[in-house]
């Protein structure tokens, strides 16, 4: 019975993890309706009406300088100011999202701000799309169907007990040191039982344990996903915030923002992330203040020469 | 060096561990209360000496593949720590000697 209860949680976590693995650029609407500074509120009204949208960014040379929402439009309408320039009514300081951010950051942004849409910009800060909750819902449904299809296919072919194929997502809560480490222990056992060399098992265990401790000690909560096949172990950690101001600094040995309590638990020496990087073959980190942090660590299970020979 | 000899030198009390713990071979000793440091080590056949008596100490020891852990300074060992040590297959001891004292004693018997 308890297994039945656990099952939906695990699959929903896996879907979340998949969605978190997406980039904003893969989910946003690329066809954006924008206006320039010299357009009127009437122009915005027409665009909104014809395209059934609720927010129109104002751009100047592709850069977002403001956004006019349904709310602004109603205010202008009330004041009989529909022929006014958009600059008079738009919201000037716009929260934008970068297109290569993980989707999890966007989800945090929707939680943090009350906006219904976020203009999306590229590295040059040019408007490339717009992200609404509807985009996220679509992505979620798409990933859910894909996941279901995969699960159905998996059911048709029973797994070999010796197989190294494994994927699981663990949820971790803030300051829950008691459970921080369970995932690592489980993964360690799984690899050990399948005869993976102890040195590799140790590297995987260290990376995942450091990430678990990071999630419970520094984030407001998040998840740790494992995707294992015979070639490699992929560990990905996503949290909901608070985000790291300077990831470069966070990767410097000895740099730490840990409080006394975390230190009393034997951690917080500023060696967690550098240590994950040390034991990983591939390492990537992405973070934004207020939105969260994503870390991905890959540990190859086969020497590279062997891979090349295949 | 056999774990039995180490336990004797430390006047350590055996709390739990594998059946044949006496014969476990220990090559290196790591003494720290900072688990971050423990996780950075890459030595084998390891014994961890710590005065940080928490479940995280046991976890960290297990993660780096320690064979045994000695809780120094007469610290209380909790039920949760014992369960975890059994689960991780790590031999667990405690000693009334402070950490430094324990290290000195081990240093003496390990000298060639």
PDB file of C-alpha atoms in Angstrom, chain A:
ATOM      1  CA  UNK A   1       0.000   0.000   0.000  1.00  0.00           C
ATOM      2  CA  UNK A   2       2.721   2.397   0.944  1.00  0.00           C
ATOM      3  CA  UNK A   3       4.448   1.599  -2.334  1.00  0.00           C
ATOM      4  CA  UNK A   4       1.304   2.640  -4.199  1.00  0.00           C
ATOM      5  CA  UNK A   5       1.343   5.921  -2.353  1.00  0.00           C
ATOM      6  CA  UNK A   6       4.984   6.518  -3.113  1.00  0.00           C
ATOM      7  CA  UNK A   7       4.639   5.835  -6.821  1.00  0.00           C
ATOM      8  CA  UNK A   8       2.737   8.989  -7.839  1.00  0.00           C
ATOM      9  CA  UNK A   9       5.095  11.126  -5.788  1.00  0.00           C
ATOM     10  CA  UNK A  10       8.134   9.677  -7.517  1.00  0.00           C
ATOM     11  CA  UNK A  11       6.688  10.088 -10.999  1.00  0.00           C
ATOM     12  CA  UNK A  12       5.487  13.609 -10.323  1.00  0.00           C
ATOM     13  CA  UNK A  13       8.942  14.457  -9.004  1.00  0.00           C
ATOM     14  CA  UNK A  14      10.437  13.003 -12.140  1.00  0.00           C
ATOM     15  CA  UNK A  15       8.191  15.099 -14.323  1.00  0.00           C
ATOM     16  CA  UNK A  16       9.095  18.173 -12.305  1.00  0.00           C
ATOM     17  CA  UNK A  17      12.729  17.322 -12.712  1.00  0.00           C
ATOM     18  CA  UNK A  18      12.310  16.916 -16.450  1.00  0.00           C
ATOM     19  CA  UNK A  19      10.545  20.223 -16.706  1.00  0.00           C
ATOM     20  CA  UNK A  20      13.265  21.824 -14.613  1.00  0.00           C
ATOM     21  CA  UNK A  21      15.768  20.442 -17.089  1.00  0.00           C
ATOM     22  CA  UNK A  22      14.180  22.482 -19.868  1.00  0.00           C
ATOM     23  CA  UNK A  23      15.486  25.884 -20.900  1.00  0.00           C
ATOM     24  CA  UNK A  24      13.173  28.878 -21.018  1.00  0.00           C
ATOM     25  CA  UNK A  25      13.906  29.214 -24.748  1.00  0.00           C
ATOM     26  CA  UNK A  26      12.386  25.754 -25.339  1.00  0.00           C
ATOM     27  CA  UNK A  27       9.143  26.719 -23.659  1.00  0.00           C
ATOM     28  CA  UNK A  28       8.499  30.415 -24.390  1.00  0.00           C
ATOM     29  CA  UNK A  29       6.437  31.891 -27.203  1.00  0.00           C
ATOM     30  CA  UNK A  30       8.916  33.179 -29.757  1.00  0.00           C
ATOM     31  CA  UNK A  31       6.389  35.161 -31.720  1.00  0.00           C
ATOM     32  CA  UNK A  32       6.170  38.284 -29.589  1.00  0.00           C
ATOM     33  CA  UNK A  33       3.962  41.269 -30.142  1.00  0.00           C
ATOM     34  CA  UNK A  34       5.849  44.322 -29.007  1.00  0.00           C
ATOM     35  CA  UNK A  35       5.408  48.070 -29.512  1.00  0.00           C
ATOM     36  CA  UNK A  36       7.881  50.893 -29.760  1.00  0.00           C
ATOM     37  CA  UNK A  37       7.997  53.980 -27.518  1.00  0.00           C
ATOM     38  CA  UNK A  38       6.020  56.153 -29.922  1.00  0.00           C
ATOM     39  CA  UNK A  39       2.990  53.825 -30.095  1.00  0.00           C
ATOM     40  CA  UNK A  40      -0.236  54.753 -28.339  1.00  0.00           C
ATOM     41  CA  UNK A  41      -2.310  52.911 -25.796  1.00  0.00           C
ATOM     42  CA  UNK A  42      -4.872  52.453 -28.570  1.00  0.00           C
ATOM     43  CA  UNK A  43      -2.265  50.500 -30.576  1.00  0.00           C
ATOM     44  CA  UNK A  44      -1.681  48.270 -27.578  1.00  0.00           C
ATOM     45  CA  UNK A  45      -5.409  47.736 -27.161  1.00  0.00           C
ATOM     46  CA  UNK A  46      -5.720  46.648 -30.779  1.00  0.00           C
ATOM     47  CA  UNK A  47      -2.808  44.233 -30.468  1.00  0.00           C
ATOM     48  CA  UNK A  48      -4.190  42.744 -27.252  1.00  0.00           C
ATOM     49  CA  UNK A  49      -7.666  42.374 -28.700  1.00  0.00           C
ATOM     50  CA  UNK A  50      -6.584  40.846 -32.008  1.00  0.00           C
ATOM     51  CA  UNK A  51      -4.189  38.375 -30.476  1.00  0.00           C
ATOM     52  CA  UNK A  52      -5.919  37.616 -27.155  1.00  0.00           C
ATOM     53  CA  UNK A  53      -2.920  38.557 -25.068  1.00  0.00           C
ATOM     54  CA  UNK A  54      -2.692  40.436 -21.771  1.00  0.00           C
ATOM     55  CA  UNK A  55       0.719  42.052 -21.891  1.00  0.00           C
ATOM     56  CA  UNK A  56       2.752  43.844 -24.562  1.00  0.00           C
ATOM     57  CA  UNK A  57       6.435  44.708 -24.080  1.00  0.00           C
ATOM     58  CA  UNK A  58       7.678  48.116 -25.152  1.00  0.00           C
ATOM     59  CA  UNK A  59      10.999  47.941 -26.969  1.00  0.00           C
ATOM     60  CA  UNK A  60      13.629  50.392 -28.063  1.00  0.00           C
ATOM     61  CA  UNK A  61      16.130  48.950 -30.517  1.00  0.00           C
ATOM     62  CA  UNK A  62      15.136  45.391 -29.461  1.00  0.00           C
ATOM     63  CA  UNK A  63      15.772  46.198 -25.778  1.00  0.00           C
ATOM     64  CA  UNK A  64      12.835  45.944 -23.396  1.00  0.00           C
ATOM     65  CA  UNK A  65      12.154  49.339 -21.844  1.00  0.00           C
ATOM     66  CA  UNK A  66       8.732  48.627 -20.372  1.00  0.00           C
ATOM     67  CA  UNK A  67       5.598  46.547 -20.504  1.00  0.00           C
ATOM     68  CA  UNK A  68       1.945  47.481 -20.870  1.00  0.00           C
ATOM     69  CA  UNK A  69      -0.424  45.079 -19.163  1.00  0.00           C
ATOM     70  CA  UNK A  70      -4.213  44.802 -19.186  1.00  0.00           C
ATOM     71  CA  UNK A  71      -4.174  46.716 -15.915  1.00  0.00           C
ATOM     72  CA  UNK A  72      -2.353  49.705 -17.419  1.00  0.00           C
ATOM     73  CA  UNK A  73      -4.711  49.611 -20.341  1.00  0.00           C
ATOM     74  CA  UNK A  74      -7.778  49.735 -18.078  1.00  0.00           C
ATOM     75  CA  UNK A  75      -6.313  52.659 -16.143  1.00  0.00           C
ATOM     76  CA  UNK A  76      -5.698  54.561 -19.377  1.00  0.00           C
ATOM     77  CA  UNK A  77      -9.191  53.725 -20.602  1.00  0.00           C
ATOM     78  CA  UNK A  78     -10.703  54.994 -17.364  1.00  0.00           C
ATOM     79  CA  UNK A  79      -8.847  58.285 -17.759  1.00  0.00           C
ATOM     80  CA  UNK A  80      -9.770  58.567 -21.435  1.00  0.00           C
ATOM     81  CA  UNK A  81      -6.095  58.482 -22.313  1.00  0.00           C
ATOM     82  CA  UNK A  82      -6.078  55.927 -25.101  1.00  0.00           C
ATOM     83  CA  UNK A  83      -4.278  58.284 -27.467  1.00  0.00           C
ATOM     84  CA  UNK A  84      -1.460  58.799 -24.978  1.00  0.00           C
ATOM     85  CA  UNK A  85       1.973  57.486 -25.663  1.00  0.00           C
ATOM     86  CA  UNK A  86       2.656  54.052 -24.132  1.00  0.00           C
ATOM     87  CA  UNK A  87       5.597  55.478 -22.176  1.00  0.00           C
ATOM     88  CA  UNK A  88       3.131  57.394 -19.974  1.00  0.00           C
ATOM     89  CA  UNK A  89       1.312  54.248 -18.851  1.00  0.00           C
ATOM     90  CA  UNK A  90       3.755  51.380 -19.150  1.00  0.00           C
ATOM     91  CA  UNK A  91       5.555  49.820 -16.198  1.00  0.00           C
ATOM     92  CA  UNK A  92       9.126  50.934 -16.679  1.00  0.00           C
ATOM     93  CA  UNK A  93      11.237  48.561 -14.659  1.00  0.00           C
ATOM     94  CA  UNK A  94      10.564  45.188 -16.186  1.00  0.00           C
ATOM     95  CA  UNK A  95      11.635  41.903 -14.732  1.00  0.00           C
ATOM     96  CA  UNK A  96      12.964  39.896 -17.656  1.00  0.00           C
ATOM     97  CA  UNK A  97      14.182  36.315 -17.850  1.00  0.00           C
ATOM     98  CA  UNK A  98      17.218  35.084 -19.746  1.00  0.00           C
ATOM     99  CA  UNK A  99      16.398  32.555 -22.449  1.00  0.00           C
ATOM    100  CA  UNK A 100      19.089  30.066 -21.410  1.00  0.00           C
ATOM    101  CA  UNK A 101      17.933  29.901 -17.787  1.00  0.00           C
ATOM    102  CA  UNK A 102      16.415  26.629 -16.576  1.00  0.00           C
ATOM    103  CA  UNK A 103      12.636  26.670 -16.508  1.00  0.00           C
ATOM    104  CA  UNK A 104      12.754  26.229 -12.731  1.00  0.00           C
ATOM    105  CA  UNK A 105      13.984  29.830 -12.445  1.00  0.00           C
ATOM    106  CA  UNK A 106      10.936  31.027 -14.338  1.00  0.00           C
ATOM    107  CA  UNK A 107       8.665  29.046 -12.047  1.00  0.00           C
ATOM    108  CA  UNK A 108      10.340  30.721  -9.059  1.00  0.00           C
ATOM    109  CA  UNK A 109       9.893  34.103 -10.721  1.00  0.00           C
ATOM    110  CA  UNK A 110       6.162  33.497 -11.162  1.00  0.00           C
ATOM    111  CA  UNK A 111       5.986  32.624  -7.479  1.00  0.00           C
ATOM    112  CA  UNK A 112       7.974  35.657  -6.419  1.00  0.00           C
ATOM    113  CA  UNK A 113       6.354  38.339  -8.572  1.00  0.00           C
ATOM    114  CA  UNK A 114       2.683  38.726  -9.368  1.00  0.00           C
ATOM    115  CA  UNK A 115       3.289  39.247 -13.101  1.00  0.00           C
ATOM    116  CA  UNK A 116       1.355  37.173 -15.602  1.00  0.00           C
ATOM    117  CA  UNK A 117       4.117  37.191 -18.169  1.00  0.00           C
ATOM    118  CA  UNK A 118       7.818  37.782 -18.416  1.00  0.00           C
ATOM    119  CA  UNK A 119       9.618  39.133 -21.476  1.00  0.00           C
ATOM    120  CA  UNK A 120      12.519  36.825 -22.350  1.00  0.00           C
ATOM    121  CA  UNK A 121      15.844  38.231 -23.521  1.00  0.00           C
ATOM    122  CA  UNK A 122      19.001  36.798 -25.061  1.00  0.00           C
ATOM    123  CA  UNK A 123      22.594  37.383 -23.991  1.00  0.00           C
ATOM    124  CA  UNK A 124      22.633  40.749 -25.772  1.00  0.00           C
ATOM    125  CA  UNK A 125      19.575  41.725 -23.736  1.00  0.00           C
ATOM    126  CA  UNK A 126      17.358  41.725 -26.838  1.00  0.00           C
ATOM    127  CA  UNK A 127      13.739  40.622 -26.640  1.00  0.00           C
ATOM    128  CA  UNK A 128      13.386  37.091 -28.039  1.00  0.00           C
ATOM    129  CA  UNK A 129      10.171  35.814 -26.516  1.00  0.00           C
ATOM    130  CA  UNK A 130       7.549  35.975 -23.836  1.00  0.00           C
ATOM    131  CA  UNK A 131       6.804  33.449 -21.147  1.00  0.00           C
ATOM    132  CA  UNK A 132       3.377  32.926 -19.587  1.00  0.00           C
ATOM    133  CA  UNK A 133       2.062  30.294 -17.239  1.00  0.00           C
ATOM    134  CA  UNK A 134       0.250  28.786 -20.184  1.00  0.00           C
ATOM    135  CA  UNK A 135       3.642  28.033 -21.797  1.00  0.00           C
ATOM    136  CA  UNK A 136       4.711  26.271 -18.623  1.00  0.00           C
ATOM    137  CA  UNK A 137       1.493  24.246 -18.456  1.00  0.00           C
ATOM    138  CA  UNK A 138       1.974  23.143 -22.041  1.00  0.00           C
ATOM    139  CA  UNK A 139       5.545  22.117 -21.375  1.00  0.00           C
ATOM    140  CA  UNK A 140       4.395  20.226 -18.312  1.00  0.00           C
ATOM    141  CA  UNK A 141       1.742  18.312 -20.231  1.00  0.00           C
ATOM    142  CA  UNK A 142       4.203  17.582 -23.033  1.00  0.00           C
ATOM    143  CA  UNK A 143       6.795  16.217 -20.635  1.00  0.00           C
ATOM    144  CA  UNK A 144       4.133  14.310 -18.701  1.00  0.00           C
ATOM    145  CA  UNK A 145       2.949  12.500 -21.827  1.00  0.00           C
ATOM    146  CA  UNK A 146       6.508  11.719 -22.811  1.00  0.00           C
ATOM    147  CA  UNK A 147       7.232  10.381 -19.348  1.00  0.00           C
ATOM    148  CA  UNK A 148       4.069   8.250 -19.409  1.00  0.00           C
ATOM    149  CA  UNK A 149       4.989   6.841 -22.799  1.00  0.00           C
ATOM    150  CA  UNK A 150       8.431   5.954 -21.511  1.00  0.00           C
ATOM    151  CA  UNK A 151       6.938   4.296 -18.452  1.00  0.00           C
ATOM    152  CA  UNK A 152       4.567   2.255 -20.587  1.00  0.00           C
ATOM    153  CA  UNK A 153       7.404   1.105 -22.812  1.00  0.00           C
ATOM    154  CA  UNK A 154       9.426   0.240 -19.748  1.00  0.00           C
ATOM    155  CA  UNK A 155       6.608  -1.896 -18.375  1.00  0.00           C
ATOM    156  CA  UNK A 156       6.576  -3.910 -21.556  1.00  0.00           C
ATOM    157  CA  UNK A 157      10.211  -4.849 -21.179  1.00  0.00           C
ATOM    158  CA  UNK A 158      10.965  -6.162 -17.692  1.00  0.00           C
ATOM    159  CA  UNK A 159      14.212  -4.781 -16.294  1.00  0.00           C
ATOM    160  CA  UNK A 160      17.216  -6.977 -15.765  1.00  0.00           C
ATOM    161  CA  UNK A 161      18.158  -7.021 -12.102  1.00  0.00           C
ATOM    162  CA  UNK A 162      21.844  -6.432 -12.898  1.00  0.00           C
ATOM    163  CA  UNK A 163      21.128  -3.468 -15.125  1.00  0.00           C
ATOM    164  CA  UNK A 164      22.760  -0.160 -14.291  1.00  0.00           C
ATOM    165  CA  UNK A 165      19.810   1.727 -15.716  1.00  0.00           C
ATOM    166  CA  UNK A 166      18.227   3.739 -12.951  1.00  0.00           C
ATOM    167  CA  UNK A 167      16.568   7.057 -12.454  1.00  0.00           C
ATOM    168  CA  UNK A 168      15.059   8.575  -9.370  1.00  0.00           C
ATOM    169  CA  UNK A 169      14.355  11.970  -7.899  1.00  0.00           C
ATOM    170  CA  UNK A 170      14.586  12.822  -4.213  1.00  0.00           C
ATOM    171  CA  UNK A 171      12.958  15.774  -2.552  1.00  0.00           C
ATOM    172  CA  UNK A 172      14.919  17.617   0.130  1.00  0.00           C
ATOM    173  CA  UNK A 173      13.665  20.168   2.622  1.00  0.00           C
ATOM    174  CA  UNK A 174      15.415  23.055   4.287  1.00  0.00           C
ATOM    175  CA  UNK A 175      17.404  22.150   7.414  1.00  0.00           C
ATOM    176  CA  UNK A 176      16.287  18.527   7.230  1.00  0.00           C
ATOM    177  CA  UNK A 177      19.756  17.213   8.040  1.00  0.00           C
ATOM    178  CA  UNK A 178      18.249  13.941   9.208  1.00  0.00           C
ATOM    179  CA  UNK A 179      17.248  13.015   5.673  1.00  0.00           C
ATOM    180  CA  UNK A 180      20.136  14.744   3.924  1.00  0.00           C
ATOM    181  CA  UNK A 181      22.291  11.818   2.897  1.00  0.00           C
ATOM    182  CA  UNK A 182      19.631   9.171   2.369  1.00  0.00           C
ATOM    183  CA  UNK A 183      19.712   9.555  -1.390  1.00  0.00           C
ATOM    184  CA  UNK A 184      23.496   9.289  -1.506  1.00  0.00           C
ATOM    185  CA  UNK A 185      23.495   6.164   0.638  1.00  0.00           C
ATOM    186  CA  UNK A 186      20.866   4.563  -1.563  1.00  0.00           C
ATOM    187  CA  UNK A 187      22.749   5.364  -4.776  1.00  0.00           C
ATOM    188  CA  UNK A 188      26.009   4.200  -3.247  1.00  0.00           C
ATOM    189  CA  UNK A 189      24.448   0.840  -2.377  1.00  0.00           C
ATOM    190  CA  UNK A 190      22.902   0.516  -5.817  1.00  0.00           C
ATOM    191  CA  UNK A 191      26.257   1.035  -7.573  1.00  0.00           C
ATOM    192  CA  UNK A 192      28.203  -1.126  -5.123  1.00  0.00           C
ATOM    193  CA  UNK A 193      25.810  -4.038  -5.554  1.00  0.00           C
ATOM    194  CA  UNK A 194      26.312  -3.873  -9.302  1.00  0.00           C
ATOM    195  CA  UNK A 195      30.057  -4.146  -9.014  1.00  0.00           C
ATOM    196  CA  UNK A 196      30.996  -0.558  -9.908  1.00  0.00           C
ATOM    197  CA  UNK A 197      34.636   0.023  -8.779  1.00  0.00           C
ATOM    198  CA  UNK A 198      34.806   1.456  -5.220  1.00  0.00           C
ATOM    199  CA  UNK A 199      36.711   4.581  -6.325  1.00  0.00           C
ATOM    200  CA  UNK A 200      33.937   5.513  -8.750  1.00  0.00           C
ATOM    201  CA  UNK A 201      31.233   4.701  -6.203  1.00  0.00           C
ATOM    202  CA  UNK A 202      32.981   7.006  -3.782  1.00  0.00           C
ATOM    203  CA  UNK A 203      33.131   9.877  -6.263  1.00  0.00           C
ATOM    204  CA  UNK A 204      29.427   9.544  -7.011  1.00  0.00           C
ATOM    205  CA  UNK A 205      28.611   9.319  -3.295  1.00  0.00           C
ATOM    206  CA  UNK A 206      30.711  12.373  -2.422  1.00  0.00           C
ATOM    207  CA  UNK A 207      29.211  14.508  -5.205  1.00  0.00           C
ATOM    208  CA  UNK A 208      25.683  13.556  -4.340  1.00  0.00           C
ATOM    209  CA  UNK A 209      26.158  13.916  -0.586  1.00  0.00           C
ATOM    210  CA  UNK A 210      27.678  17.392  -0.951  1.00  0.00           C
ATOM    211  CA  UNK A 211      24.749  18.392  -3.145  1.00  0.00           C
ATOM    212  CA  UNK A 212      22.270  16.963  -0.651  1.00  0.00           C
ATOM    213  CA  UNK A 213      23.907  18.906   2.175  1.00  0.00           C
ATOM    214  CA  UNK A 214      23.826  22.047   0.029  1.00  0.00           C
ATOM    215  CA  UNK A 215      20.107  21.589  -0.562  1.00  0.00           C
ATOM    216  CA  UNK A 216      19.254  21.169   3.128  1.00  0.00           C
ATOM    217  CA  UNK A 217      21.743  23.728   4.428  1.00  0.00           C
ATOM    218  CA  UNK A 218      21.572  26.528   1.889  1.00  0.00           C
ATOM    219  CA  UNK A 219      18.394  26.292  -0.154  1.00  0.00           C
ATOM    220  CA  UNK A 220      14.780  26.680   0.847  1.00  0.00           C
ATOM    221  CA  UNK A 221      14.275  23.185  -0.546  1.00  0.00           C
ATOM    222  CA  UNK A 222      14.677  21.407  -3.809  1.00  0.00           C
ATOM    223  CA  UNK A 223      15.353  18.122  -5.453  1.00  0.00           C
ATOM    224  CA  UNK A 224      18.154  15.835  -6.388  1.00  0.00           C
ATOM    225  CA  UNK A 225      17.788  13.678  -9.487  1.00  0.00           C
ATOM    226  CA  UNK A 226      19.816  10.690 -10.560  1.00  0.00           C
ATOM    227  CA  UNK A 227      19.976   9.349 -14.065  1.00  0.00           C
ATOM    228  CA  UNK A 228      22.236   6.340 -14.317  1.00  0.00           C
ATOM    229  CA  UNK A 229      23.184   4.150 -17.247  1.00  0.00           C
ATOM    230  CA  UNK A 230      26.112   1.866 -17.918  1.00  0.00           C
ATOM    231  CA  UNK A 231      28.269   4.751 -19.135  1.00  0.00           C
ATOM    232  CA  UNK A 232      27.723   7.458 -16.583  1.00  0.00           C
ATOM    233  CA  UNK A 233      25.945   8.801 -13.531  1.00  0.00           C
ATOM    234  CA  UNK A 234      24.223  12.130 -13.999  1.00  0.00           C
ATOM    235  CA  UNK A 235      23.288  13.981 -10.830  1.00  0.00           C
ATOM    236  CA  UNK A 236      21.214  17.112 -11.052  1.00  0.00           C
ATOM    237  CA  UNK A 237      20.252  19.365  -8.215  1.00  0.00           C
ATOM    238  CA  UNK A 238      17.562  22.019  -8.477  1.00  0.00           C
ATOM    239  CA  UNK A 239      16.386  24.290  -5.745  1.00  0.00           C
ATOM    240  CA  UNK A 240      13.801  26.995  -5.388  1.00  0.00           C
ATOM    241  CA  UNK A 241      16.109  29.638  -3.993  1.00  0.00           C
ATOM    242  CA  UNK A 242      17.539  31.836  -2.674  1.00  0.00           C
ATOM    243  CA  UNK A 243      20.113  31.558  -5.472  1.00  0.00           C
ATOM    244  CA  UNK A 244      23.799  32.385  -5.501  1.00  0.00           C
ATOM    245  CA  UNK A 245      24.872  35.944  -6.212  1.00  0.00           C
ATOM    246  CA  UNK A 246      28.285  34.957  -7.529  1.00  0.00           C
ATOM    247  CA  UNK A 247      28.738  31.350  -8.663  1.00  0.00           C
ATOM    248  CA  UNK A 248      32.417  31.999  -9.337  1.00  0.00           C
ATOM    249  CA  UNK A 249      32.889  32.842  -5.675  1.00  0.00           C
ATOM    250  CA  UNK A 250      30.829  29.842  -4.579  1.00  0.00           C
ATOM    251  CA  UNK A 251      33.311  27.655  -6.415  1.00  0.00           C
ATOM    252  CA  UNK A 252      36.240  29.163  -4.538  1.00  0.00           C
ATOM    253  CA  UNK A 253      37.482  26.932  -1.759  1.00  0.00           C
ATOM    254  CA  UNK A 254      36.793  28.432   1.635  1.00  0.00           C
ATOM    255  CA  UNK A 255      34.071  30.813   0.503  1.00  0.00           C
ATOM    256  CA  UNK A 256      30.938  30.167   2.506  1.00  0.00           C
ATOM    257  CA  UNK A 257      27.704  31.828   3.507  1.00  0.00           C
ATOM    258  CA  UNK A 258      26.898  29.164   6.101  1.00  0.00           C
ATOM    259  CA  UNK A 259      25.530  30.187   9.487  1.00  0.00           C
ATOM    260  CA  UNK A 260      26.724  28.961  12.882  1.00  0.00           C
ATOM    261  CA  UNK A 261      24.176  26.191  13.066  1.00  0.00           C
ATOM    262  CA  UNK A 262      25.239  24.698   9.731  1.00  0.00           C
ATOM    263  CA  UNK A 263      28.841  24.883  10.892  1.00  0.00           C
ATOM    264  CA  UNK A 264      27.921  23.119  14.132  1.00  0.00           C
ATOM    265  CA  UNK A 265      26.783  20.212  11.965  1.00  0.00           C
ATOM    266  CA  UNK A 266      30.279  19.895  10.548  1.00  0.00           C
ATOM    267  CA  UNK A 267      29.643  21.691   7.271  1.00  0.00           C
ATOM    268  CA  UNK A 268      29.851  25.159   5.824  1.00  0.00           C
ATOM    269  CA  UNK A 269      33.597  25.303   5.327  1.00  0.00           C
ATOM    270  CA  UNK A 270      33.107  26.521   1.783  1.00  0.00           C
ATOM    271  CA  UNK A 271      34.249  23.306   0.193  1.00  0.00           C
ATOM    272  CA  UNK A 272      31.005  21.729  -0.924  1.00  0.00           C
ATOM    273  CA  UNK A 273      30.724  22.939  -4.514  1.00  0.00           C
ATOM    274  CA  UNK A 274      34.495  22.834  -5.192  1.00  0.00           C
ATOM    275  CA  UNK A 275      34.434  19.255  -3.927  1.00  0.00           C
ATOM    276  CA  UNK A 276      31.563  18.297  -6.243  1.00  0.00           C
ATOM    277  CA  UNK A 277      33.539  19.790  -9.117  1.00  0.00           C
ATOM    278  CA  UNK A 278      36.674  17.935  -8.020  1.00  0.00           C
ATOM    279  CA  UNK A 279      35.058  14.498  -8.178  1.00  0.00           C
ATOM    280  CA  UNK A 280      33.016  15.118 -11.350  1.00  0.00           C
ATOM    281  CA  UNK A 281      34.037  14.575 -14.969  1.00  0.00           C
ATOM    282  CA  UNK A 282      31.601  17.233 -16.079  1.00  0.00           C
ATOM    283  CA  UNK A 283      30.244  20.003 -13.914  1.00  0.00           C
ATOM    284  CA  UNK A 284      27.839  22.846 -14.587  1.00  0.00           C
ATOM    285  CA  UNK A 285      26.194  25.384 -12.341  1.00  0.00           C
ATOM    286  CA  UNK A 286      23.621  28.036 -12.991  1.00  0.00           C
ATOM    287  CA  UNK A 287      22.080  30.357 -10.481  1.00  0.00           C
ATOM    288  CA  UNK A 288      20.088  33.543 -10.181  1.00  0.00           C
ATOM    289  CA  UNK A 289      19.242  35.445  -7.020  1.00  0.00           C
ATOM    290  CA  UNK A 290      15.675  34.889  -5.920  1.00  0.00           C
ATOM    291  CA  UNK A 291      15.125  32.122  -8.427  1.00  0.00           C
ATOM    292  CA  UNK A 292      17.281  29.187  -7.507  1.00  0.00           C
ATOM    293  CA  UNK A 293      20.323  27.170  -8.358  1.00  0.00           C
ATOM    294  CA  UNK A 294      20.859  24.271 -10.708  1.00  0.00           C
ATOM    295  CA  UNK A 295      23.907  22.045 -10.535  1.00  0.00           C
ATOM    296  CA  UNK A 296      24.666  19.170 -12.842  1.00  0.00           C
ATOM    297  CA  UNK A 297      27.475  16.716 -12.200  1.00  0.00           C
ATOM    298  CA  UNK A 298      28.416  13.815 -14.430  1.00  0.00           C
ATOM    299  CA  UNK A 299      30.686  10.963 -13.444  1.00  0.00           C
ATOM    300  CA  UNK A 300      31.775   8.600 -16.197  1.00  0.00           C
ATOM    301  CA  UNK A 301      31.644   4.953 -15.275  1.00  0.00           C
ATOM    302  CA  UNK A 302      33.803   3.817 -18.141  1.00  0.00           C
ATOM    303  CA  UNK A 303      37.273   5.065 -19.006  1.00  0.00           C
ATOM    304  CA  UNK A 304      37.118   7.376 -22.007  1.00  0.00           C
ATOM    305  CA  UNK A 305      39.371   5.219 -24.165  1.00  0.00           C
ATOM    306  CA  UNK A 306      36.906   2.401 -23.789  1.00  0.00           C
ATOM    307  CA  UNK A 307      34.081   4.661 -24.904  1.00  0.00           C
ATOM    308  CA  UNK A 308      36.032   5.648 -27.979  1.00  0.00           C
ATOM    309  CA  UNK A 309      36.646   2.053 -28.943  1.00  0.00           C
ATOM    310  CA  UNK A 310      32.937   1.354 -28.987  1.00  0.00           C
TER     311      UNK A 310
END
